[in-house]
């Protein structure tokens, strides 16, 4: 009996020890802040100055030698403020590390009694500590001047991961928008105001954190540093048809290499894209956030008429990639194995584009052309028999392309230059979007868009629901800046501008 009692007591004792040890796992890490406050002109040490922090921690006052100490401050980034009657307030930033003493010093300026300094800016938005903010943030603040002086502002923005500091000269506005912020990154911001008479006055330092990872359905290309760069972007669900363009734009590839024609796989959570490598155009894949880049093709790259006119597609439930190589269509596994010839044109014409339906693994839609890009044919082929099934477009003059095929293989989307121009520079003058219903005797229907004379519509793709189209619109002059739009079928709304200075879109 006694043994059982002892065992029970021992068990309780062990449980208590274990519980106590668990409680000690969540230790609050702290450090210290110390410093001094002096007169900026005379160097006199100032006693009685009030020292506070943001985020709030504790409040202390300087001693007779102008020194102060703040103990047990939780590890974080802080804005430290010094205030003393007759002087303008001052701010300094510091980082508190575990068990480390952080030091800051203040040089206070005597306040001008004839012309008072402006009030320290109050940071309105984003709120201090805000999280999951988009990659485009509008900063808003407030300030005023006791003498009614004209005020100008500067916004300082620091990346908490890289310590990179961006300084924006805002002028007289009390708001400023910054885009292209980084994912899952803590930022610190501060606003400085000046009346051009007194010393500049700084706000406290506020912090926020950007999205961990945005659910961006769009991928597209921009030109940077003479290279093509892939981005993703979103559509503001709260804005409807009146939304501002360039929502949640995120850079995925480096501006130091040429990457283009992205194609998204929601099955594999990968993005395929083209990249110039060693004088050839190869298929690569990467994660949705641009990491884990892998080369897929190798000895047999994409080839044909003009690299920028070539396209490829995910196929067979995204277990394969189909791509053109002159007059041949090849398939390859996403890991680079299993390269296989699928189809060869009967007349030697080049295959430039390929699309597949979702529910027929044996059917492909092809666009072929001659070595100059013309004599275009758009048609479907049954791979198991090498037989053509439906001709969508042929015997026309001018450029055509941007092919896409509906999930049920009953509708084909493409563009065609209605000017029917053919020239050695392959210049397109007035391409428009057409929709052809397979099996219908009716001719293709030109979509009603807001395009005007002198503009081209290119890079056409069905929306995921096939209730609309995404496309590029660009003027036909050299070096014109392209934009990406979307339209909905049977909708009286104007075309919706999604992304500026962008092209080659994909929407999944």
XYZ file of C-alpha atoms in Angstrom:
508
model
C 0.000 0.000 0.000
C 2.805 2.331 0.939
C 4.569 1.587 -2.359
C 1.452 2.545 -4.339
C 1.168 5.740 -2.320
C 4.813 6.621 -2.966
C 4.415 5.926 -6.682
C 1.348 8.206 -6.822
C 3.163 11.030 -5.007
C 6.189 10.636 -7.292
C 3.973 10.805 -10.372
C 2.340 14.022 -9.162
C 5.775 15.466 -8.435
C 7.001 14.639 -11.956
C 3.897 16.184 -13.518
C 4.449 19.387 -11.531
C 8.078 19.519 -12.594
C 7.137 18.967 -16.237
C 4.438 21.647 -16.050
C 6.847 24.117 -14.519
C 9.444 23.354 -17.171
C 6.859 23.972 -19.889
C 6.009 27.344 -18.368
C 9.620 28.417 -18.704
C 9.688 27.752 -22.455
C 7.824 30.969 -23.275
C 10.527 33.358 -22.040
C 10.140 37.068 -22.756
C 13.375 38.359 -24.279
C 14.411 41.831 -23.168
C 17.222 44.322 -23.523
C 18.055 47.842 -22.363
C 18.114 51.367 -23.803
C 20.344 54.102 -22.440
C 21.486 57.461 -23.684
C 21.881 61.144 -23.076
C 20.157 64.427 -23.959
C 22.134 67.614 -24.664
C 21.557 71.122 -26.006
C 22.409 71.056 -29.719
C 24.173 74.445 -29.651
C 25.889 74.600 -26.254
C 26.365 70.888 -25.613
C 24.918 71.381 -22.115
C 23.513 68.173 -20.661
C 19.792 68.527 -20.069
C 18.095 67.096 -16.992
C 14.393 66.357 -16.604
C 13.842 65.462 -20.260
C 10.974 63.000 -20.708
C 11.924 59.815 -22.585
C 9.235 57.561 -24.119
C 9.125 54.861 -26.800
C 6.860 53.641 -29.539
C 5.760 50.861 -29.252
C 5.073 51.973 -25.690
C 7.293 50.461 -22.993
C 8.107 52.723 -20.046
C 8.676 56.416 -19.332
C 11.823 57.791 -17.677
C 13.467 61.202 -17.165
C 17.077 62.259 -17.595
C 19.167 62.750 -14.473
C 21.276 65.772 -13.555
C 23.894 64.725 -16.114
C 21.320 64.319 -18.897
C 21.570 60.527 -18.836
C 18.724 58.004 -18.837
C 18.275 54.239 -18.584
C 15.353 52.054 -19.615
C 15.462 48.464 -18.360
C 13.566 45.298 -19.324
C 12.505 46.543 -22.759
C 10.976 43.788 -24.899
C 13.026 42.920 -27.997
C 11.674 44.969 -30.943
C 12.319 48.040 -33.113
C 11.534 51.292 -31.323
C 11.162 55.009 -31.939
C 12.507 56.838 -28.868
C 11.252 60.391 -28.142
C 12.852 63.115 -25.976
C 10.711 66.048 -24.761
C 11.688 69.060 -22.639
C 9.900 72.362 -22.110
C 11.390 75.122 -24.221
C 12.874 72.683 -26.721
C 11.606 71.024 -29.878
C 10.917 67.321 -29.416
C 13.283 64.847 -31.056
C 13.026 61.225 -32.202
C 15.627 58.521 -32.716
C 15.147 54.911 -33.810
C 16.845 51.899 -32.249
C 16.607 48.123 -32.153
C 16.500 46.312 -28.829
C 18.237 42.915 -28.856
C 18.124 40.164 -26.252
C 20.469 41.028 -23.367
C 22.085 43.899 -25.297
C 22.362 47.572 -24.314
C 21.155 49.888 -27.110
C 22.348 53.500 -26.943
C 20.748 56.634 -28.383
C 21.634 60.293 -28.037
C 19.534 63.419 -28.509
C 20.546 66.955 -29.436
C 17.596 69.223 -28.644
C 17.089 72.571 -30.296
C 15.656 75.534 -28.413
C 12.155 76.229 -29.702
C 11.757 79.469 -31.678
C 9.310 81.572 -29.654
C 8.727 83.930 -32.582
C 8.027 81.157 -35.075
C 6.953 77.877 -33.585
C 7.818 74.585 -35.276
C 5.078 72.472 -36.843
C 3.431 69.777 -34.795
C 4.931 66.306 -35.102
C 3.026 64.426 -37.817
C 0.392 61.976 -36.608
C 0.541 58.728 -38.583
C -3.005 57.768 -39.601
C -2.708 54.844 -42.013
C -1.583 52.128 -42.059
C -2.164 51.592 -38.360
C 0.809 50.680 -36.225
C 1.214 46.902 -36.188
C -1.116 46.287 -39.154
C -0.591 42.945 -40.933
C -1.409 41.319 -44.281
C -1.285 44.630 -46.135
C -1.185 44.560 -49.955
C 2.028 45.192 -51.864
C 0.775 48.682 -52.677
C 0.230 50.839 -49.584
C -1.087 54.391 -49.276
C 0.455 56.243 -46.332
C -1.678 58.961 -44.695
C -0.684 61.387 -41.949
C -1.718 64.707 -40.364
C 0.149 67.775 -39.137
C -0.342 71.528 -38.713
C 1.688 74.633 -37.987
C 0.871 77.097 -35.149
C 1.885 80.005 -37.362
C 0.096 78.799 -40.469
C 3.383 78.248 -42.355
C 3.433 76.179 -45.514
C 4.573 72.655 -44.690
C 6.430 70.075 -46.756
C 6.839 66.395 -45.924
C 9.306 63.558 -46.393
C 8.363 59.881 -46.020
C 11.050 57.456 -44.843
C 10.357 53.748 -45.424
C 12.693 51.034 -44.124
C 12.593 47.367 -45.105
C 12.920 45.393 -41.870
C 14.481 42.409 -43.658
C 17.152 44.191 -45.698
C 17.422 47.528 -43.809
C 17.087 49.239 -47.201
C 15.838 52.809 -46.684
C 13.659 54.559 -49.244
C 13.174 58.320 -48.913
C 10.250 59.981 -50.715
C 10.067 63.777 -51.029
C 6.297 64.154 -50.860
C 5.866 67.938 -50.954
C 2.749 69.433 -49.403
C 0.527 66.341 -49.704
C -0.356 64.385 -46.579
C -0.564 61.025 -48.352
C 1.709 59.005 -50.600
C 1.372 55.611 -52.323
C 4.256 53.156 -52.570
C 4.010 49.973 -54.673
C 6.168 46.924 -55.373
C 6.637 46.159 -51.680
C 8.010 42.728 -50.799
C 5.982 39.790 -49.569
C 5.867 38.817 -45.880
C 8.072 41.761 -44.905
C 7.937 44.095 -41.920
C 8.303 47.763 -42.839
C 8.931 50.815 -40.647
C 7.791 54.285 -41.698
C 8.247 57.799 -40.413
C 7.216 61.226 -41.693
C 9.296 64.390 -41.329
C 7.724 67.857 -41.643
C 9.430 71.221 -42.103
C 8.254 74.824 -42.286
C 11.630 75.964 -43.757
C 12.218 78.060 -40.608
C 12.606 75.659 -37.710
C 14.433 72.349 -37.604
C 12.478 69.494 -39.218
C 10.095 67.648 -36.905
C 9.733 63.882 -37.083
C 6.804 61.649 -36.300
C 7.041 58.498 -34.258
C 8.051 55.351 -36.156
C 5.205 53.008 -37.087
C 5.387 49.486 -38.462
C 3.312 47.120 -40.612
C 3.704 43.779 -42.366
C 2.800 42.860 -45.939
C 0.904 39.838 -47.216
C 2.359 36.450 -46.414
C 1.433 35.340 -49.918
C -1.193 36.899 -52.197
C -3.688 34.728 -54.058
C -2.887 36.300 -57.408
C -4.778 34.737 -60.355
C -2.933 36.749 -63.026
C 0.610 36.367 -64.317
C 2.119 38.612 -66.965
C 5.286 40.289 -68.228
C 6.836 43.734 -67.938
C 9.975 45.106 -69.541
C 12.755 46.170 -67.158
C 16.403 46.995 -67.911
C 15.916 45.759 -71.494
C 14.798 42.346 -70.188
C 11.375 40.757 -69.875
C 10.347 40.102 -66.267
C 7.441 37.978 -64.979
C 5.003 39.332 -62.394
C 1.832 38.170 -60.710
C -1.110 40.391 -59.853
C -4.573 40.378 -58.369
C -8.007 41.871 -58.798
C -9.500 43.840 -55.916
C -12.658 41.882 -54.987
C -14.202 44.950 -53.346
C -13.705 47.353 -56.248
C -15.735 45.670 -59.012
C -15.461 47.162 -62.491
C -14.225 50.462 -61.074
C -11.030 49.110 -59.544
C -7.682 50.791 -59.943
C -5.168 48.838 -62.071
C -1.982 47.131 -60.831
C -3.446 45.535 -57.702
C -1.027 43.406 -55.610
C 1.670 43.387 -58.310
C 4.566 41.103 -57.334
C 7.845 40.599 -59.219
C 8.670 36.903 -59.676
C 11.810 36.817 -61.865
C 14.993 38.855 -61.987
C 15.366 41.858 -64.254
C 18.856 40.570 -65.135
C 17.551 37.673 -67.267
C 14.967 37.441 -70.029
C 11.859 35.517 -68.812
C 8.509 35.583 -70.617
C 5.319 33.783 -71.759
C 4.275 32.481 -68.298
C 1.710 29.689 -68.015
C 0.223 28.797 -64.631
C -0.565 25.295 -63.330
C -2.935 25.254 -60.377
C -2.549 21.463 -60.288
C 1.203 21.526 -59.662
C 1.338 24.989 -58.050
C 4.006 25.872 -60.613
C 4.455 28.486 -63.303
C 6.047 27.476 -66.596
C 7.820 30.180 -68.578
C 10.322 30.722 -71.380
C 13.859 31.943 -70.832
C 16.708 32.605 -73.257
C 19.665 30.402 -72.372
C 22.814 29.782 -74.380
C 21.287 31.171 -77.564
C 18.174 28.951 -77.291
C 14.689 29.423 -75.842
C 14.007 26.861 -73.121
C 11.021 26.056 -70.894
C 11.515 26.550 -67.160
C 9.196 26.198 -64.183
C 9.086 27.887 -60.769
C 6.900 28.138 -57.690
C 4.118 30.724 -57.553
C 6.403 33.036 -55.552
C 9.266 32.786 -58.065
C 11.417 30.342 -56.100
C 12.768 26.916 -57.070
C 13.468 27.659 -60.742
C 14.065 24.500 -62.798
C 14.940 24.040 -66.475
C 12.670 21.586 -68.319
C 13.788 21.445 -71.965
C 17.404 21.044 -73.067
C 18.813 19.665 -76.298
C 15.507 20.257 -78.100
C 14.341 23.809 -77.226
C 11.421 25.815 -78.592
C 12.164 26.919 -82.149
C 10.363 28.436 -85.103
C 9.321 31.843 -86.403
C 10.374 34.541 -83.919
C 10.749 33.568 -80.274
C 8.162 36.107 -79.084
C 5.575 34.506 -81.384
C 6.073 30.990 -80.003
C 3.793 29.537 -77.355
C 3.316 26.252 -75.497
C 0.825 24.779 -73.026
C 0.324 22.520 -70.029
C -1.454 19.316 -71.122
C -2.853 15.979 -69.855
C -3.866 17.305 -66.454
C -0.630 19.326 -66.312
C 1.427 16.116 -66.385
C 2.963 17.205 -69.719
C 4.056 20.314 -71.564
C 3.429 20.578 -75.334
C 5.710 22.886 -77.305
C 6.716 23.602 -80.949
C 10.045 22.913 -82.637
C 9.789 24.199 -86.213
C 7.306 21.844 -88.001
C 7.003 19.452 -85.048
C 5.050 19.328 -81.812
C 6.787 17.741 -78.828
C 5.713 16.783 -75.323
C 7.882 16.657 -72.219
C 7.376 15.879 -68.538
C 7.677 18.840 -66.110
C 10.842 17.265 -64.672
C 12.512 17.276 -68.117
C 12.135 13.557 -68.849
C 10.070 11.789 -71.516
C 10.643 14.116 -74.468
C 8.397 12.736 -77.242
C 7.356 13.692 -80.780
C 3.562 14.119 -80.919
C 2.839 15.570 -84.382
C 4.495 16.826 -87.582
C 2.858 19.175 -90.086
C 2.210 17.582 -93.490
C 3.387 20.600 -95.519
C 6.472 21.585 -93.511
C 4.856 24.725 -92.084
C 6.089 25.909 -88.702
C 4.019 25.287 -85.577
C 4.009 28.514 -83.564
C 1.271 27.988 -80.970
C -0.566 25.112 -79.280
C -3.573 24.905 -76.960
C -5.494 21.955 -75.516
C -8.997 21.428 -74.102
C -9.513 20.276 -70.528
C -11.659 17.249 -71.289
C -10.132 15.700 -74.431
C -6.554 14.485 -74.010
C -6.193 13.474 -77.665
C -7.076 16.844 -79.232
C -4.818 19.872 -79.797
C -5.373 23.280 -81.351
C -2.478 24.485 -83.503
C -1.482 27.685 -85.238
C 0.938 27.223 -88.109
C 2.614 29.689 -90.473
C 5.424 29.952 -93.011
C 8.971 31.100 -92.216
C 7.835 34.743 -92.527
C 4.978 34.351 -90.056
C 2.190 34.451 -92.631
C -0.020 31.913 -94.487
C -1.573 31.266 -91.105
C -3.718 28.239 -90.398
C -5.544 27.579 -87.103
C -6.971 24.065 -86.792
C -7.540 21.124 -84.437
C -5.735 17.787 -84.767
C -6.484 14.353 -83.338
C -3.041 13.159 -82.117
C -3.870 9.467 -82.228
C -4.622 9.653 -85.966
C -2.684 12.791 -87.076
C -5.903 13.904 -88.762
C -7.259 17.434 -88.845
C -10.771 17.750 -87.407
C -11.754 21.427 -87.631
C -10.224 24.323 -89.541
C -10.780 27.605 -87.708
C -8.851 29.999 -89.938
C -6.998 29.706 -93.241
C -6.557 31.421 -96.619
C -6.285 34.886 -95.054
C -3.660 37.617 -95.364
C -1.903 39.094 -92.343
C -0.845 37.971 -88.886
C -2.992 35.898 -86.529
C -2.448 34.042 -83.265
C -3.078 34.208 -79.537
C -5.028 30.949 -79.786
C -6.958 29.458 -76.867
C -9.407 26.558 -76.725
C -12.371 26.168 -74.376
C -12.510 23.278 -71.887
C -15.130 21.446 -73.965
C -13.287 22.118 -77.243
C -16.316 23.951 -78.614
C -14.952 27.515 -78.879
C -11.684 28.958 -80.164
C -10.279 32.384 -79.322
C -7.702 34.176 -81.474
C -6.649 37.547 -82.896
C -6.281 38.538 -86.539
C -4.882 41.676 -88.199
C -7.960 43.055 -89.972
C -5.705 45.252 -92.127
C -4.351 42.006 -93.652
C -0.887 43.561 -93.738
C 2.154 41.464 -94.673
C 5.641 42.933 -94.465
C 9.252 41.924 -93.770
C 9.145 43.500 -90.283
C 6.056 41.457 -89.288
C 4.353 44.690 -88.216
C 0.738 44.250 -87.154
C -1.539 47.238 -87.762
C -5.031 46.561 -86.404
C -5.539 43.136 -84.888
C -8.871 42.347 -83.267
C -10.212 39.472 -81.146
C -12.384 36.772 -82.733
C -14.410 33.927 -81.252
C -15.296 30.886 -83.347
C -17.835 28.257 -82.292
C -16.664 24.854 -83.534
C -19.275 22.980 -85.543
C -21.341 26.104 -86.195
C -21.807 27.249 -89.820
C -21.647 30.856 -88.611
C -18.428 32.782 -89.261
C -16.185 33.851 -86.359
C -17.551 36.728 -84.286
C -15.403 39.803 -83.655
C -15.631 40.790 -79.982
C -16.839 44.303 -79.289
C -14.126 46.104 -77.358
C -13.047 49.700 -76.814
C -10.098 49.430 -79.232
C -9.621 52.373 -81.597
C -7.892 52.735 -84.948
C -4.147 52.229 -84.629
C -4.392 49.818 -81.705
C -3.699 46.086 -81.640
C -5.288 43.455 -79.412
C -2.993 40.471 -78.760
C -2.209 37.650 -76.288
C -5.837 36.534 -75.974
C -6.812 34.065 -73.215
C -10.125 32.790 -71.850
C -10.961 33.610 -68.242
C -11.028 30.554 -65.909
C -14.851 30.445 -66.141
C -14.707 31.191 -69.897
C -17.118 34.045 -69.255
C -14.644 36.583 -70.530
C -11.273 37.270 -72.084
C -7.983 38.753 -70.965
C -5.760 40.366 -73.600
C -3.049 42.913 -74.374
C -3.843 46.232 -76.041
C -1.054 48.312 -77.543
C -0.722 51.001 -80.195
C 0.883 49.816 -83.413
C 3.780 52.300 -83.337
C 7.278 51.141 -82.360
C 8.033 51.109 -78.603
C 4.381 51.682 -77.687
C 3.535 50.798 -74.077
C 1.166 47.808 -73.746
C -1.571 47.347 -71.140
C -3.616 44.330 -70.086
C -7.428 44.433 -70.179
C -10.302 42.078 -69.563
C -13.816 41.993 -70.965
C -16.870 39.921 -70.090
C -19.085 38.355 -72.730
C -22.590 39.876 -73.013
C -21.605 42.750 -70.709
C -22.239 46.409 -71.425
C -19.362 47.519 -69.192
C -16.262 49.102 -70.699
C -13.064 47.097 -70.988
C -11.425 46.808 -67.559
C -7.801 47.923 -67.322
C -5.999 45.396 -65.104
C -2.281 46.084 -65.434
C -0.321 48.924 -67.016
C 2.930 48.597 -68.971
C 2.284 44.845 -69.126
C 1.635 42.109 -71.688
C 1.678 38.295 -72.274
C -1.007 37.630 -69.625
C -2.270 34.314 -68.277
C -5.377 33.953 -66.062
C -5.977 30.798 -64.029
